[in-house]
Structure formats: C-alpha cells, structure tokens
mmCIF file of C-alpha atoms and ligand atoms in Angstrom:
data_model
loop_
_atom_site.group_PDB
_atom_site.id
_atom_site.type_symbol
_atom_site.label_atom_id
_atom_site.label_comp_id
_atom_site.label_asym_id
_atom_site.label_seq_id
_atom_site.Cartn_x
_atom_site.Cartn_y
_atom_site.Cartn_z
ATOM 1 C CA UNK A 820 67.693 99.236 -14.136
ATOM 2 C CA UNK A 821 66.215 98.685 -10.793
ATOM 3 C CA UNK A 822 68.222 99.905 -8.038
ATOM 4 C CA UNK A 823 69.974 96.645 -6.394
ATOM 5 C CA UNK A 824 68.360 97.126 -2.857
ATOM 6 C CA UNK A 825 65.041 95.212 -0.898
ATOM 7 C CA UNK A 826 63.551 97.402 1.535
ATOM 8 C CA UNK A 827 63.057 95.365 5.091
ATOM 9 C CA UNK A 828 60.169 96.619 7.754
ATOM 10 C CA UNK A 829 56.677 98.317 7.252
ATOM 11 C CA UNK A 830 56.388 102.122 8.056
ATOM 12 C CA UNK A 831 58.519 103.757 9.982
ATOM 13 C CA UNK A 832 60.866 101.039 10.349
ATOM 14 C CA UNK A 833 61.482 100.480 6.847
ATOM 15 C CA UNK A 834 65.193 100.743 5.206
ATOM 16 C CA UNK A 835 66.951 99.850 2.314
ATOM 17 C CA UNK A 836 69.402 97.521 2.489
ATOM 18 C CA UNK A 837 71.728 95.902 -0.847
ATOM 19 C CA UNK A 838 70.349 92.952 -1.766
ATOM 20 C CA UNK A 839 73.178 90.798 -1.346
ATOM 21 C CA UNK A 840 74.757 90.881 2.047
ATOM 22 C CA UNK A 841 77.206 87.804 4.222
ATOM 23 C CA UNK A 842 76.324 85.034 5.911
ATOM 24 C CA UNK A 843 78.381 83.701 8.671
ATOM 25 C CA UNK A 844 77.626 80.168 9.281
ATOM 26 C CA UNK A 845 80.734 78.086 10.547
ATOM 27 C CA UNK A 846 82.711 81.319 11.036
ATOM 28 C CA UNK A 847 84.697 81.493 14.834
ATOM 29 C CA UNK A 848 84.543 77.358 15.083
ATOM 30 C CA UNK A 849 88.613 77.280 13.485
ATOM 31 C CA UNK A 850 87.494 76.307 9.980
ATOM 32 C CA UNK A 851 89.236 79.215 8.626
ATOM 33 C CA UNK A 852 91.912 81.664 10.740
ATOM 34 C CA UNK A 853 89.662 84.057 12.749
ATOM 35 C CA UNK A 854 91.779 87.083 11.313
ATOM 36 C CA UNK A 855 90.815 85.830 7.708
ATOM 37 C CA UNK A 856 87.113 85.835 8.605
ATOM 38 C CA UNK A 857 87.347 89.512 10.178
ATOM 39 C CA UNK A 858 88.935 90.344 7.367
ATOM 40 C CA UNK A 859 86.427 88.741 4.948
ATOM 41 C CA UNK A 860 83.126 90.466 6.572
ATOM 42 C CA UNK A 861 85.396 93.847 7.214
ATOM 43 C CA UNK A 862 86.143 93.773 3.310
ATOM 44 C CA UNK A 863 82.436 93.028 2.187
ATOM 45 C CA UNK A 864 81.235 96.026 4.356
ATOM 46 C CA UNK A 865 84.052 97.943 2.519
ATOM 47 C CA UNK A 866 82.606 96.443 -1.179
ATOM 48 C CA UNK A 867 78.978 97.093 -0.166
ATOM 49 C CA UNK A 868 77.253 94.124 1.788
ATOM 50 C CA UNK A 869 76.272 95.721 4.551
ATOM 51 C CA UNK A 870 73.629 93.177 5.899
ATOM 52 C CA UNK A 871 75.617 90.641 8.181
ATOM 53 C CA UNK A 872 73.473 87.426 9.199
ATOM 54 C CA UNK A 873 74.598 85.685 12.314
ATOM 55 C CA UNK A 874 72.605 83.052 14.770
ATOM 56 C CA UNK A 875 73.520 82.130 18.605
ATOM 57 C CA UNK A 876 73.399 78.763 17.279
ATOM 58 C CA UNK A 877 76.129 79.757 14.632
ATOM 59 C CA UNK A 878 80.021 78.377 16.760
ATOM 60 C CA UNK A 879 78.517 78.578 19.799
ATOM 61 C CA UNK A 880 78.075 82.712 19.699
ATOM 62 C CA UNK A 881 81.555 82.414 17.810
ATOM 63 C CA UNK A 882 80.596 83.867 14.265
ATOM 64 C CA UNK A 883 78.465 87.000 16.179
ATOM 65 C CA UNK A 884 81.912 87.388 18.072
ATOM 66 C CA UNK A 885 83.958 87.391 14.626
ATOM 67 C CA UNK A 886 81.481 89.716 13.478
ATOM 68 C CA UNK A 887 81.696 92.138 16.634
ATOM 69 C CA UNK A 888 85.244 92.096 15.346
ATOM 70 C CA UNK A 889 84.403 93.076 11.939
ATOM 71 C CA UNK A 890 81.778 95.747 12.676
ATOM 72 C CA UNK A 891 84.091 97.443 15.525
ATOM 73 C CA UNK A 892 84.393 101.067 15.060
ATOM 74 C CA UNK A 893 81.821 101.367 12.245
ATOM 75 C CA UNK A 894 78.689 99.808 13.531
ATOM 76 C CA UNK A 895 76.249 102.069 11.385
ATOM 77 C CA UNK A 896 77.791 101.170 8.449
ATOM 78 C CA UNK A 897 76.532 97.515 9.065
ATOM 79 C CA UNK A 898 72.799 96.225 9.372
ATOM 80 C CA UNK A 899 73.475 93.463 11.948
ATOM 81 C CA UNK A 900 70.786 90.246 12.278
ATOM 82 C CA UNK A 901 70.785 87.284 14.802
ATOM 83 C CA UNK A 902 68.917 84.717 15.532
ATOM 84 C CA UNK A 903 67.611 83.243 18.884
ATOM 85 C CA UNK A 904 67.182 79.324 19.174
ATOM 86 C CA UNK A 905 63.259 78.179 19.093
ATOM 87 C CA UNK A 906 64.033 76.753 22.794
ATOM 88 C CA UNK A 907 65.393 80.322 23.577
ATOM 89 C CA UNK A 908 62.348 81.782 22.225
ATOM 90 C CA UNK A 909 59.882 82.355 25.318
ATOM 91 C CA UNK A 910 58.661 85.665 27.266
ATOM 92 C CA UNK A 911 61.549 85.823 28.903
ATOM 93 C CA UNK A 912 64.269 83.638 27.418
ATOM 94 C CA UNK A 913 64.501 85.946 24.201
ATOM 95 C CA UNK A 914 65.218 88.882 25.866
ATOM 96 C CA UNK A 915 68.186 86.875 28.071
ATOM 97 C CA UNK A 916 69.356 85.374 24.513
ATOM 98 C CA UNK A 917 69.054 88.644 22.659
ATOM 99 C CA UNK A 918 71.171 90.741 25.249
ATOM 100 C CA UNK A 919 73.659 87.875 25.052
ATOM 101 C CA UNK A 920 74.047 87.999 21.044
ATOM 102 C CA UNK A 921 73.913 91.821 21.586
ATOM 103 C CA UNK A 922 77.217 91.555 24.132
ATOM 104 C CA UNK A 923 79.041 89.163 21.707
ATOM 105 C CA UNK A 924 78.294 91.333 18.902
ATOM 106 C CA UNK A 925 79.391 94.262 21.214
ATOM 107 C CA UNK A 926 76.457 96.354 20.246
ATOM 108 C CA UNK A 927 73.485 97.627 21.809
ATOM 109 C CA UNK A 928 71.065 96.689 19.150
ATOM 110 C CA UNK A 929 69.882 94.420 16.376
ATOM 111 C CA UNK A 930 68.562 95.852 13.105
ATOM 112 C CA UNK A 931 66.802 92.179 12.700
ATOM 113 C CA UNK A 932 66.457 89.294 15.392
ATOM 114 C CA UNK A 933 64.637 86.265 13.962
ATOM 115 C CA UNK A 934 63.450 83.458 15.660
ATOM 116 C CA UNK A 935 65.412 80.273 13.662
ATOM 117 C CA UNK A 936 63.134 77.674 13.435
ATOM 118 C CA UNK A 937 59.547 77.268 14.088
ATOM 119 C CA UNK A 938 59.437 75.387 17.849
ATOM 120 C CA UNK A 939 57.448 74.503 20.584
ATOM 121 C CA UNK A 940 57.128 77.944 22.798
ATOM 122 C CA UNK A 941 53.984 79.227 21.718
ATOM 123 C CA UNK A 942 54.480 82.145 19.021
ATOM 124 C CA UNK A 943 52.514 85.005 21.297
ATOM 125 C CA UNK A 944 55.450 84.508 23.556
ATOM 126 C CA UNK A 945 57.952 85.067 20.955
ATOM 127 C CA UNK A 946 55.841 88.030 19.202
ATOM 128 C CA UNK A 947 55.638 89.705 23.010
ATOM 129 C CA UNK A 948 59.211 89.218 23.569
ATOM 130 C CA UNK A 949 60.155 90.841 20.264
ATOM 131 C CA UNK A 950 57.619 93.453 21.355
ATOM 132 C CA UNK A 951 59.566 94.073 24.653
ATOM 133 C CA UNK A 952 62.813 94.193 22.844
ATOM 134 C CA UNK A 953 61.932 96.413 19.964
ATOM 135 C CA UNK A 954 60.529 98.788 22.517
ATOM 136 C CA UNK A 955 64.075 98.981 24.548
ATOM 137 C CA UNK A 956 65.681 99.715 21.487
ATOM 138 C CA UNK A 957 67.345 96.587 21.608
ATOM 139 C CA UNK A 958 66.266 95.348 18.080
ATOM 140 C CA UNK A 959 65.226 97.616 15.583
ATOM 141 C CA UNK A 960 62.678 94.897 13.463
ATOM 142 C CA UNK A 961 61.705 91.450 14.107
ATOM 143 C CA UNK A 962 61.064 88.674 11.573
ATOM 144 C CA UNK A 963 61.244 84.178 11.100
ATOM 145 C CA UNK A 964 63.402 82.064 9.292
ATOM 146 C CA UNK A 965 62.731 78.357 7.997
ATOM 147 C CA UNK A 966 58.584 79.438 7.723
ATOM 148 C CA UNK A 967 56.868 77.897 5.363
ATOM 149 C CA UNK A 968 53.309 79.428 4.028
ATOM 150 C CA UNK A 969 51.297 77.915 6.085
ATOM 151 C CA UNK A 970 53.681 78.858 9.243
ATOM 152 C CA UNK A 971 53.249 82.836 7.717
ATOM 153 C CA UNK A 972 49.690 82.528 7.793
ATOM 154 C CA UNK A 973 49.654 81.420 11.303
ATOM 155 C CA UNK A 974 51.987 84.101 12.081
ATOM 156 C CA UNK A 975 50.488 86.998 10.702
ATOM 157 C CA UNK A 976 47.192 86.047 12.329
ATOM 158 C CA UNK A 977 48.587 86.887 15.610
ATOM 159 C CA UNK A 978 48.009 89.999 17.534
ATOM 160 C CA UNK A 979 51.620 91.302 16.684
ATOM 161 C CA UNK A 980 52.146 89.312 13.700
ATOM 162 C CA UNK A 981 51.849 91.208 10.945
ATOM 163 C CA UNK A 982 54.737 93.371 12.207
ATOM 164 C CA UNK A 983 57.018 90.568 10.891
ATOM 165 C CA UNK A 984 59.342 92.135 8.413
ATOM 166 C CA UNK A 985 60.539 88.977 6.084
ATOM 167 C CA UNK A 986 61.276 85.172 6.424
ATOM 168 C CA UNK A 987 65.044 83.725 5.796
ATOM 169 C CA UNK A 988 64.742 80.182 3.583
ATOM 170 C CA UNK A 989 66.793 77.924 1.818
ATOM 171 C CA UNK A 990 66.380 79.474 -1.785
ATOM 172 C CA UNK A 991 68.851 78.765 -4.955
ATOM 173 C CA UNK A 992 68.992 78.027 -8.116
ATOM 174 C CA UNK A 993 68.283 74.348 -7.786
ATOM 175 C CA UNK A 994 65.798 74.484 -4.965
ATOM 176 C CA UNK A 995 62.709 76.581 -6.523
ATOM 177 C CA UNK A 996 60.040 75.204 -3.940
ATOM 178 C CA UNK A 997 58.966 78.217 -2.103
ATOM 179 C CA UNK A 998 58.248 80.076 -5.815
ATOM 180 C CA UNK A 999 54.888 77.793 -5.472
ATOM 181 C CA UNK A 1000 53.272 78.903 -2.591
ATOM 182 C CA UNK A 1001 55.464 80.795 0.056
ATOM 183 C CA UNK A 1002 56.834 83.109 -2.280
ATOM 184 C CA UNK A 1003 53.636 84.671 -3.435
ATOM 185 C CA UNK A 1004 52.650 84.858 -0.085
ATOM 186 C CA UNK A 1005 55.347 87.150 0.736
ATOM 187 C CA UNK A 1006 54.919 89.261 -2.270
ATOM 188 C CA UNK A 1007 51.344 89.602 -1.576
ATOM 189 C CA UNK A 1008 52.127 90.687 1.953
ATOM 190 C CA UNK A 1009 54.858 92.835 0.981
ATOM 191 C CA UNK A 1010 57.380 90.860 2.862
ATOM 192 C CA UNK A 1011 61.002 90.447 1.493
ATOM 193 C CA UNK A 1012 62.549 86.959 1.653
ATOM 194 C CA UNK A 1013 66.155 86.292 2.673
ATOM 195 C CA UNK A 1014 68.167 83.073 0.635
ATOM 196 C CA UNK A 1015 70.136 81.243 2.554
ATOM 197 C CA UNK A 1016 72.509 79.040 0.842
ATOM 198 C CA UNK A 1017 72.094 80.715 -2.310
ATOM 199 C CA UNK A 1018 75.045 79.139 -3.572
ATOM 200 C CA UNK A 1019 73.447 76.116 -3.165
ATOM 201 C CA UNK A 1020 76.024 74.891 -0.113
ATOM 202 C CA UNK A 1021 72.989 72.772 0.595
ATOM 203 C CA UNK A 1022 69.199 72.357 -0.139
ATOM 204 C CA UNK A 1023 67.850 69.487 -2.873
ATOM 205 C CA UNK A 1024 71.107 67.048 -2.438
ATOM 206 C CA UNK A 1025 72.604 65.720 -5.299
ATOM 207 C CA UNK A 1026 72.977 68.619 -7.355
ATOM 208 C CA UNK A 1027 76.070 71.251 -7.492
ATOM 209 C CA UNK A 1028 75.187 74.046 -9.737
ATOM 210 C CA UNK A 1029 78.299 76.283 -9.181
ATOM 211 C CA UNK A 1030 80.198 72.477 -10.736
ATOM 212 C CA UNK A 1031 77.329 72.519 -13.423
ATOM 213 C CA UNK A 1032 79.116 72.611 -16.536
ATOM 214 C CA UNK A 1033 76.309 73.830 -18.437
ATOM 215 C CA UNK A 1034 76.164 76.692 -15.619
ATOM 216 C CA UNK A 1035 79.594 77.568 -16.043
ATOM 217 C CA UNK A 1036 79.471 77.345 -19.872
ATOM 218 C CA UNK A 1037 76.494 80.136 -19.654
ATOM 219 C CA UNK A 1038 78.811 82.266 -16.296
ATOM 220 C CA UNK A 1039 81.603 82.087 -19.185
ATOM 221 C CA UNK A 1040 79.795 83.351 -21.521
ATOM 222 C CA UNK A 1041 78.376 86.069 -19.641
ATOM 223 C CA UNK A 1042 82.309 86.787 -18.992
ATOM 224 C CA UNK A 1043 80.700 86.457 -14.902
ATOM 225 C CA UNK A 1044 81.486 83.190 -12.767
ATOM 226 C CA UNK A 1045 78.951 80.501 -11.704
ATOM 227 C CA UNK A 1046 78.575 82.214 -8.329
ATOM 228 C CA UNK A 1047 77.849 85.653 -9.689
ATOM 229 C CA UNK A 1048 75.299 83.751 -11.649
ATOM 230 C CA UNK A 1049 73.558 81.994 -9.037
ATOM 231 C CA UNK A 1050 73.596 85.453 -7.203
ATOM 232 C CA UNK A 1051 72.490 87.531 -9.644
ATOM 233 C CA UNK A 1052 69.610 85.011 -10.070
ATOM 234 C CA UNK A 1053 68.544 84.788 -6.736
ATOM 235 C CA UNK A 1054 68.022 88.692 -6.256
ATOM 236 C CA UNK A 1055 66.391 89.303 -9.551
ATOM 237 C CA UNK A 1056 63.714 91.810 -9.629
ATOM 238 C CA UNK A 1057 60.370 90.307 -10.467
ATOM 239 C CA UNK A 1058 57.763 92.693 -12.222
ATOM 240 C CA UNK A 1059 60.143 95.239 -11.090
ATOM 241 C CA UNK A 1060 60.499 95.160 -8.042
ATOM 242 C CA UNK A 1061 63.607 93.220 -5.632
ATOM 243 C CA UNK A 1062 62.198 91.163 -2.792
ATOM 244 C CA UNK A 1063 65.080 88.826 -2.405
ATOM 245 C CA UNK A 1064 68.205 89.528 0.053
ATOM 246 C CA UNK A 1065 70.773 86.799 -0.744
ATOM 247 C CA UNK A 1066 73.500 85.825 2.118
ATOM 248 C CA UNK A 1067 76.340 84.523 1.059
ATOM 249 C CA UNK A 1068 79.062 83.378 3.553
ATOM 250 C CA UNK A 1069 82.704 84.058 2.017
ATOM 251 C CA UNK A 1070 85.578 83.483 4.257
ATOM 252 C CA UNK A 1071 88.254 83.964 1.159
ATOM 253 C CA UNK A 1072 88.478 87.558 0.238
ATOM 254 C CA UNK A 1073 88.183 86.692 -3.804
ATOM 255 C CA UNK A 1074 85.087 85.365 -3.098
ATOM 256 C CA UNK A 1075 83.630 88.311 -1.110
ATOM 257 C CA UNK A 1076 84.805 90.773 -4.057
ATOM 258 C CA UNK A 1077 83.029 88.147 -6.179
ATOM 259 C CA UNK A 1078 79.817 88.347 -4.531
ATOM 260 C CA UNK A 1079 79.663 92.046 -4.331
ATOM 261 C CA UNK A 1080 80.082 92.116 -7.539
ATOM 262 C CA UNK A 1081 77.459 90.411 -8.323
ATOM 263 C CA UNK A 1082 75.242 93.205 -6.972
ATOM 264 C CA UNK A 1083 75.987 94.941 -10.426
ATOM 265 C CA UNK A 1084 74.501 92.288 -12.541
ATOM 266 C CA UNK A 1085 71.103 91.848 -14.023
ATOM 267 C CA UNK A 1086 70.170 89.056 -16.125
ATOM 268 C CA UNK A 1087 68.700 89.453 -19.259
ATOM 269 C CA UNK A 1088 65.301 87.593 -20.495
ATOM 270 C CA UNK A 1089 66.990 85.649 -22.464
ATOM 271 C CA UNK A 1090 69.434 84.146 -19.986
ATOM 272 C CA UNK A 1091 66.304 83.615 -17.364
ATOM 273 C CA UNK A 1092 65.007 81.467 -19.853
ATOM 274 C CA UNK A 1093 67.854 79.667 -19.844
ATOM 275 C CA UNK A 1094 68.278 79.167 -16.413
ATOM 276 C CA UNK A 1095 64.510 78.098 -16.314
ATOM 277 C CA UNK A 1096 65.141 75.379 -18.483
ATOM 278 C CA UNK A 1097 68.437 74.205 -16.851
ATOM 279 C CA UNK A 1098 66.827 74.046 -13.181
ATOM 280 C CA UNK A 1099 63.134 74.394 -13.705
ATOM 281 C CA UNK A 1100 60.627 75.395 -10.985
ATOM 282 C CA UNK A 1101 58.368 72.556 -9.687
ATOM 283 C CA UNK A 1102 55.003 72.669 -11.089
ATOM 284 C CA UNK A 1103 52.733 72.213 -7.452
ATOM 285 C CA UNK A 1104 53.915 72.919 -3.545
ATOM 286 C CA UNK A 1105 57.120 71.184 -2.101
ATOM 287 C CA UNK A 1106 57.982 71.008 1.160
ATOM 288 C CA UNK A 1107 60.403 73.640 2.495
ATOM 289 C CA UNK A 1108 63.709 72.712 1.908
ATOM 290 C CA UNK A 1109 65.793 73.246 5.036
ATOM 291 C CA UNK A 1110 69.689 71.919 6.136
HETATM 292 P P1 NDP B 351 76.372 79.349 0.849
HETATM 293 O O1 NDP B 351 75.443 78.872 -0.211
HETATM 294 O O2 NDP B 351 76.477 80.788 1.107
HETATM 295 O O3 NDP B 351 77.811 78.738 0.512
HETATM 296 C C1 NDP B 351 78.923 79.034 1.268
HETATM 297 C C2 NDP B 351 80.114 78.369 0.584
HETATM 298 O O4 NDP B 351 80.311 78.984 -0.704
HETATM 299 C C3 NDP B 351 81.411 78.543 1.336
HETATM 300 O O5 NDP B 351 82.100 77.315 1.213
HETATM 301 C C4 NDP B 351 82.146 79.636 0.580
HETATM 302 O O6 NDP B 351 83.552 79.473 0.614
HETATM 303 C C5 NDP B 351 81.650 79.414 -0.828
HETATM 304 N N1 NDP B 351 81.657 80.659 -1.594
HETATM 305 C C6 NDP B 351 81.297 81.908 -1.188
HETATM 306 N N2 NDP B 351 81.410 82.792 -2.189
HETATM 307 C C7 NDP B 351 81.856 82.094 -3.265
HETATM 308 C C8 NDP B 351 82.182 82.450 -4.595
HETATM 309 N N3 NDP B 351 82.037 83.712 -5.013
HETATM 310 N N4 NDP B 351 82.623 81.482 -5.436
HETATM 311 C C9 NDP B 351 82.744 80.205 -5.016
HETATM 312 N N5 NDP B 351 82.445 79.803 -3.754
HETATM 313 C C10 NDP B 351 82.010 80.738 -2.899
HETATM 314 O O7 NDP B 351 75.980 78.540 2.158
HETATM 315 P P2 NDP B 351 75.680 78.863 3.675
HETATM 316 O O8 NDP B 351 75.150 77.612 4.231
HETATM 317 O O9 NDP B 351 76.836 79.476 4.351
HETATM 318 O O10 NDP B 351 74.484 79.909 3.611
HETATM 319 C C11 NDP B 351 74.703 81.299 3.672
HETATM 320 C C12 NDP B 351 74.299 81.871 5.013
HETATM 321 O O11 NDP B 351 72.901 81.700 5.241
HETATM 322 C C13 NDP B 351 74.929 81.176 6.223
HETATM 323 O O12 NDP B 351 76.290 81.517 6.394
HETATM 324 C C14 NDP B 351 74.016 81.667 7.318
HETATM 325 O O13 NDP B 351 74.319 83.003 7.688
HETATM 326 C C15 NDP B 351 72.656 81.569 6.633
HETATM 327 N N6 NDP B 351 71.966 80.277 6.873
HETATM 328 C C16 NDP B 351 70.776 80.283 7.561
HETATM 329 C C17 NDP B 351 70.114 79.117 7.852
HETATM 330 C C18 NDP B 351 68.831 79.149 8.623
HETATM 331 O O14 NDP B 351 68.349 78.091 9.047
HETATM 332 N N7 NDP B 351 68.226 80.299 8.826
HETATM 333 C C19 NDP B 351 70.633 77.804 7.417
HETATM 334 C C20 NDP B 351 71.846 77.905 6.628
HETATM 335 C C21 NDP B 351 72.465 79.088 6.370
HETATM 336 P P3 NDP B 351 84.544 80.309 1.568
HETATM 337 O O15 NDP B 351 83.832 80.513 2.879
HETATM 338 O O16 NDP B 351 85.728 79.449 1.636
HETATM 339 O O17 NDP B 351 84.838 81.643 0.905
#
C-alpha cells in the first residue's frame, strides 16, 4: 500500500509530511473554548497530523495564537504553515506580516508561508519577499493558495517561481473542478495540492455529502464514517503516487481521532467507482471554487 505521506518542496527542501493534517479556520474567535481547541490540535499532533494550517486572516492572528499554544514545547514535531493577506504581500509588507505570524505562533520559522489569495501587489514582489525570508531562515518553503491553472502558469514563469512548493484549493468530494485542468498541472509539475474544506464545509452550495445518505450507506458499509470517507478520498494515491494533503479543522476531539484515522484507509477500485458515480467529475474546466 502506498505509504500515507505527500512530499512538499523540490531538492533540498523536500520532506514528507502525512497526508492528512488540521486546519484551523475559526479557531481563537470563541466559537469553541480556547482550551478545547489546544487540546484538539495538541491531540492530532499526538495521533499523527503533524501539518497545522493557519492564516493571519484566520481570528484576527487568533487561531496561529491557539496553535502557538498547541505546538509549545514540541515545535519539531509540528510542520507549521501561515498565510499572509494578498494586501500584506509586497517587498516589504511580507516580511513585517511573516515575523508577526511567526511571534503569535511563538516560533522562529515557518515550514510553509503562502500567499492567500491571488491580489494586486505584483507577484515578483511576493516571490522576492519569500526569497528574503527563506534566506533568514524565517520560512523554510514558500507556496499559493486559491491559484487556479492559469494563475500557476503565470507563477512559475517568474524568475523565482518555480520554487513554489504546492497550491492550497477548495477540493472535496462534491467539488471535482480542479481534476480538469489545475490538477494535472500540478502533477505534471510535481507540485502537491492541499484540500481545503475537504469535508465539504463549503465549495459547490447545495450539497452536504457527510448528510448524503447514499454516502453514509457506503461509510457504513465500509464499517468507516462519512468523514473518513470523504478523507480517505481526497488523499487517494493516483497511479501510485499521493499528491493530495487534506486539512481538516476538528475542534471536538472524536473528530480529530476520526480524521487521523482516516490516514489508515485506502479505498478500493470498486468503491472509487462508486464514489465516481455518486459525485461525478465535470467533463470540461470550471472555475475554481473558492469560500
Ligand atoms: P472542513 O471541510 O475541514 O470542515 C470543518 C467542519 O467539519 C467543522 O465544523 C468540524 O467540526 C467538522 N468536522 C471535522 N472533523 C469531522 C469529522 N470527523 N466528522 C464530522 N465532522 C467533522 O472546513 P474548513 O473550512 O475548516 O477547511 C479546513 C481548513 O482549510 C480550514 O480550517 C483552513 O485551515 C483551510 N482553509 C483555507 C482556505 C483558503 O482560502 N486557503 C479557505 C477555507 C479553509 P468541529 O470543529 O466541531 O470538530
């Protein structure tokens, strides 16, 4: 079976990381107690899901604070990425907005700082900024989230650009636009991909496929839950190889020991076909999907 890990960076930079690790959207803004959401990243780093996904935007710097709570004491243990705000994104404004996510985080370096959103500050600025930073040892790799095909190509164009290690995107179950176009692209440049929402919290309204019946029905049958399945799905290898690192956010601790779990589980042919036919993949290119 092929070992449940996606390796991030080119070259030297490269590392393996499990390819399901925690998302932290709406964690520090009082949704859930702040001890509980310690807890909940503390206990997935314990069960396996090391990568930790944060964003200044995410509370205001409040979920990189939770997670500086979480990774306190055993910072190597975690691979730690943030996010700087397009608007933050300039020569000079990412390295200001990096050191800040690094002193909420109480670390003194990123393993991954992506840029959020594509924006109006002129990439080369971004791509020299990440330069700067990964040469102070301040971030270890650099990479894009919410960058479509098109937006890669640009990218990787640049002087610099090529040095991107993956793109984060809206990617579940029931949103299967990227497998068009910006999928291949990233498995032709060896770039992994990182799912956000990959239990489907949002992306292609109107459908709930952890409420599915006919998802749960299969999860049962499977003797796994509809989450596992939608996991499990989302990282599965293609041709043999893993090139998807899904991101969860759990705040309960059932669900955390769920979703590690799920690392464990690889879906037969049978049951892809299933799946296929229960949430098929568009037939031509979609617009990202985004929330
Ligand atoms: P998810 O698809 O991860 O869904 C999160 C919801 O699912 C929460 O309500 C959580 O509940 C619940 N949940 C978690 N595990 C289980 C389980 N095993 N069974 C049932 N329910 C479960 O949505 P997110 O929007 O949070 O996406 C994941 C992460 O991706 C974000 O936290 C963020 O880090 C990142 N992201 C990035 C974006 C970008 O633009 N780059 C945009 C959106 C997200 P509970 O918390 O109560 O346990």
């Amino acid at each position: 079976m092929t070992a449940s890990t996606v390796t991030i960076g080119h070259g030297d930079s490269a590392v393996e990381v499990p390819a399901i690790g925690q998302g932290t959207w709406f964690m520090g803004e009082g949704r859930a107690p702040r001890r509980q959401e310690i807890d909940a990243l503390s206990r997935g780093l314990d069960n396996g899901l090391k990568l930790i996904d944060c964003a200044e935007m995410y509370g205001d710097g409040g979920a990189e604070e939770v997670a500086g709570e979480a990774i306190r004491g055993r910072r190597d243990e975690a691979f730690l990425v943030s996010k700087v705000y397009p608007w933050n994104a300039g020569r000079d404004s990412a390295i200001d907005a990096c050191e800040a996510s690094l002193k909420r985080l109480g670390t003194d370096h990123l393993d991954l700082y992506l840029l959020h959103w594509p924006g109006t500050v002129p990439l080369e600025e971004t791509l020299e900024a990440f330069e700067r930073l990964i040469d102070a040892g301040k971030i270890r790799r650099f990479g894009v989230s919410n960058f479509d095909d098109a937006d890669m190509a640009t990218l990787h164009a640049l002087p610099g650009g090529a040095g991107c290690a993956l793109d984060q995107v809206l990617y579940h179950l029931a949103s299967r636009g990227i497998e068009t176009a910006l999928r291949p692209w990233l498995r032709q440049h060896r770039m992994p991909l990182m799912a956000y929402c990959p239990l489907a919290q949002a992306g292609n309204l109107g459908t709930d496929p952890l409420a599915d019946p006919a998802l749960i029905e299969l999860a049962t049958e499977l003797g796994i839950t509809s989450a596992q399945l939608l996991l499990a799905w989302a990282i599965r290898p293609i041709a043999g190889r893993r090139e998807v690192i899904a991101i969860p956010k759990a705040a309960h601790p059932a669900h955390v020991d769920d979703n590690a779990a799920a690392l464990a589980i690889h879906l037969d042919a049978d049951t892809l076909a299933r799946l296929d036919a229960l949430y098929p993949a568009p037939n031509g290119k979609v617009p990202l999907d985004i929330v």
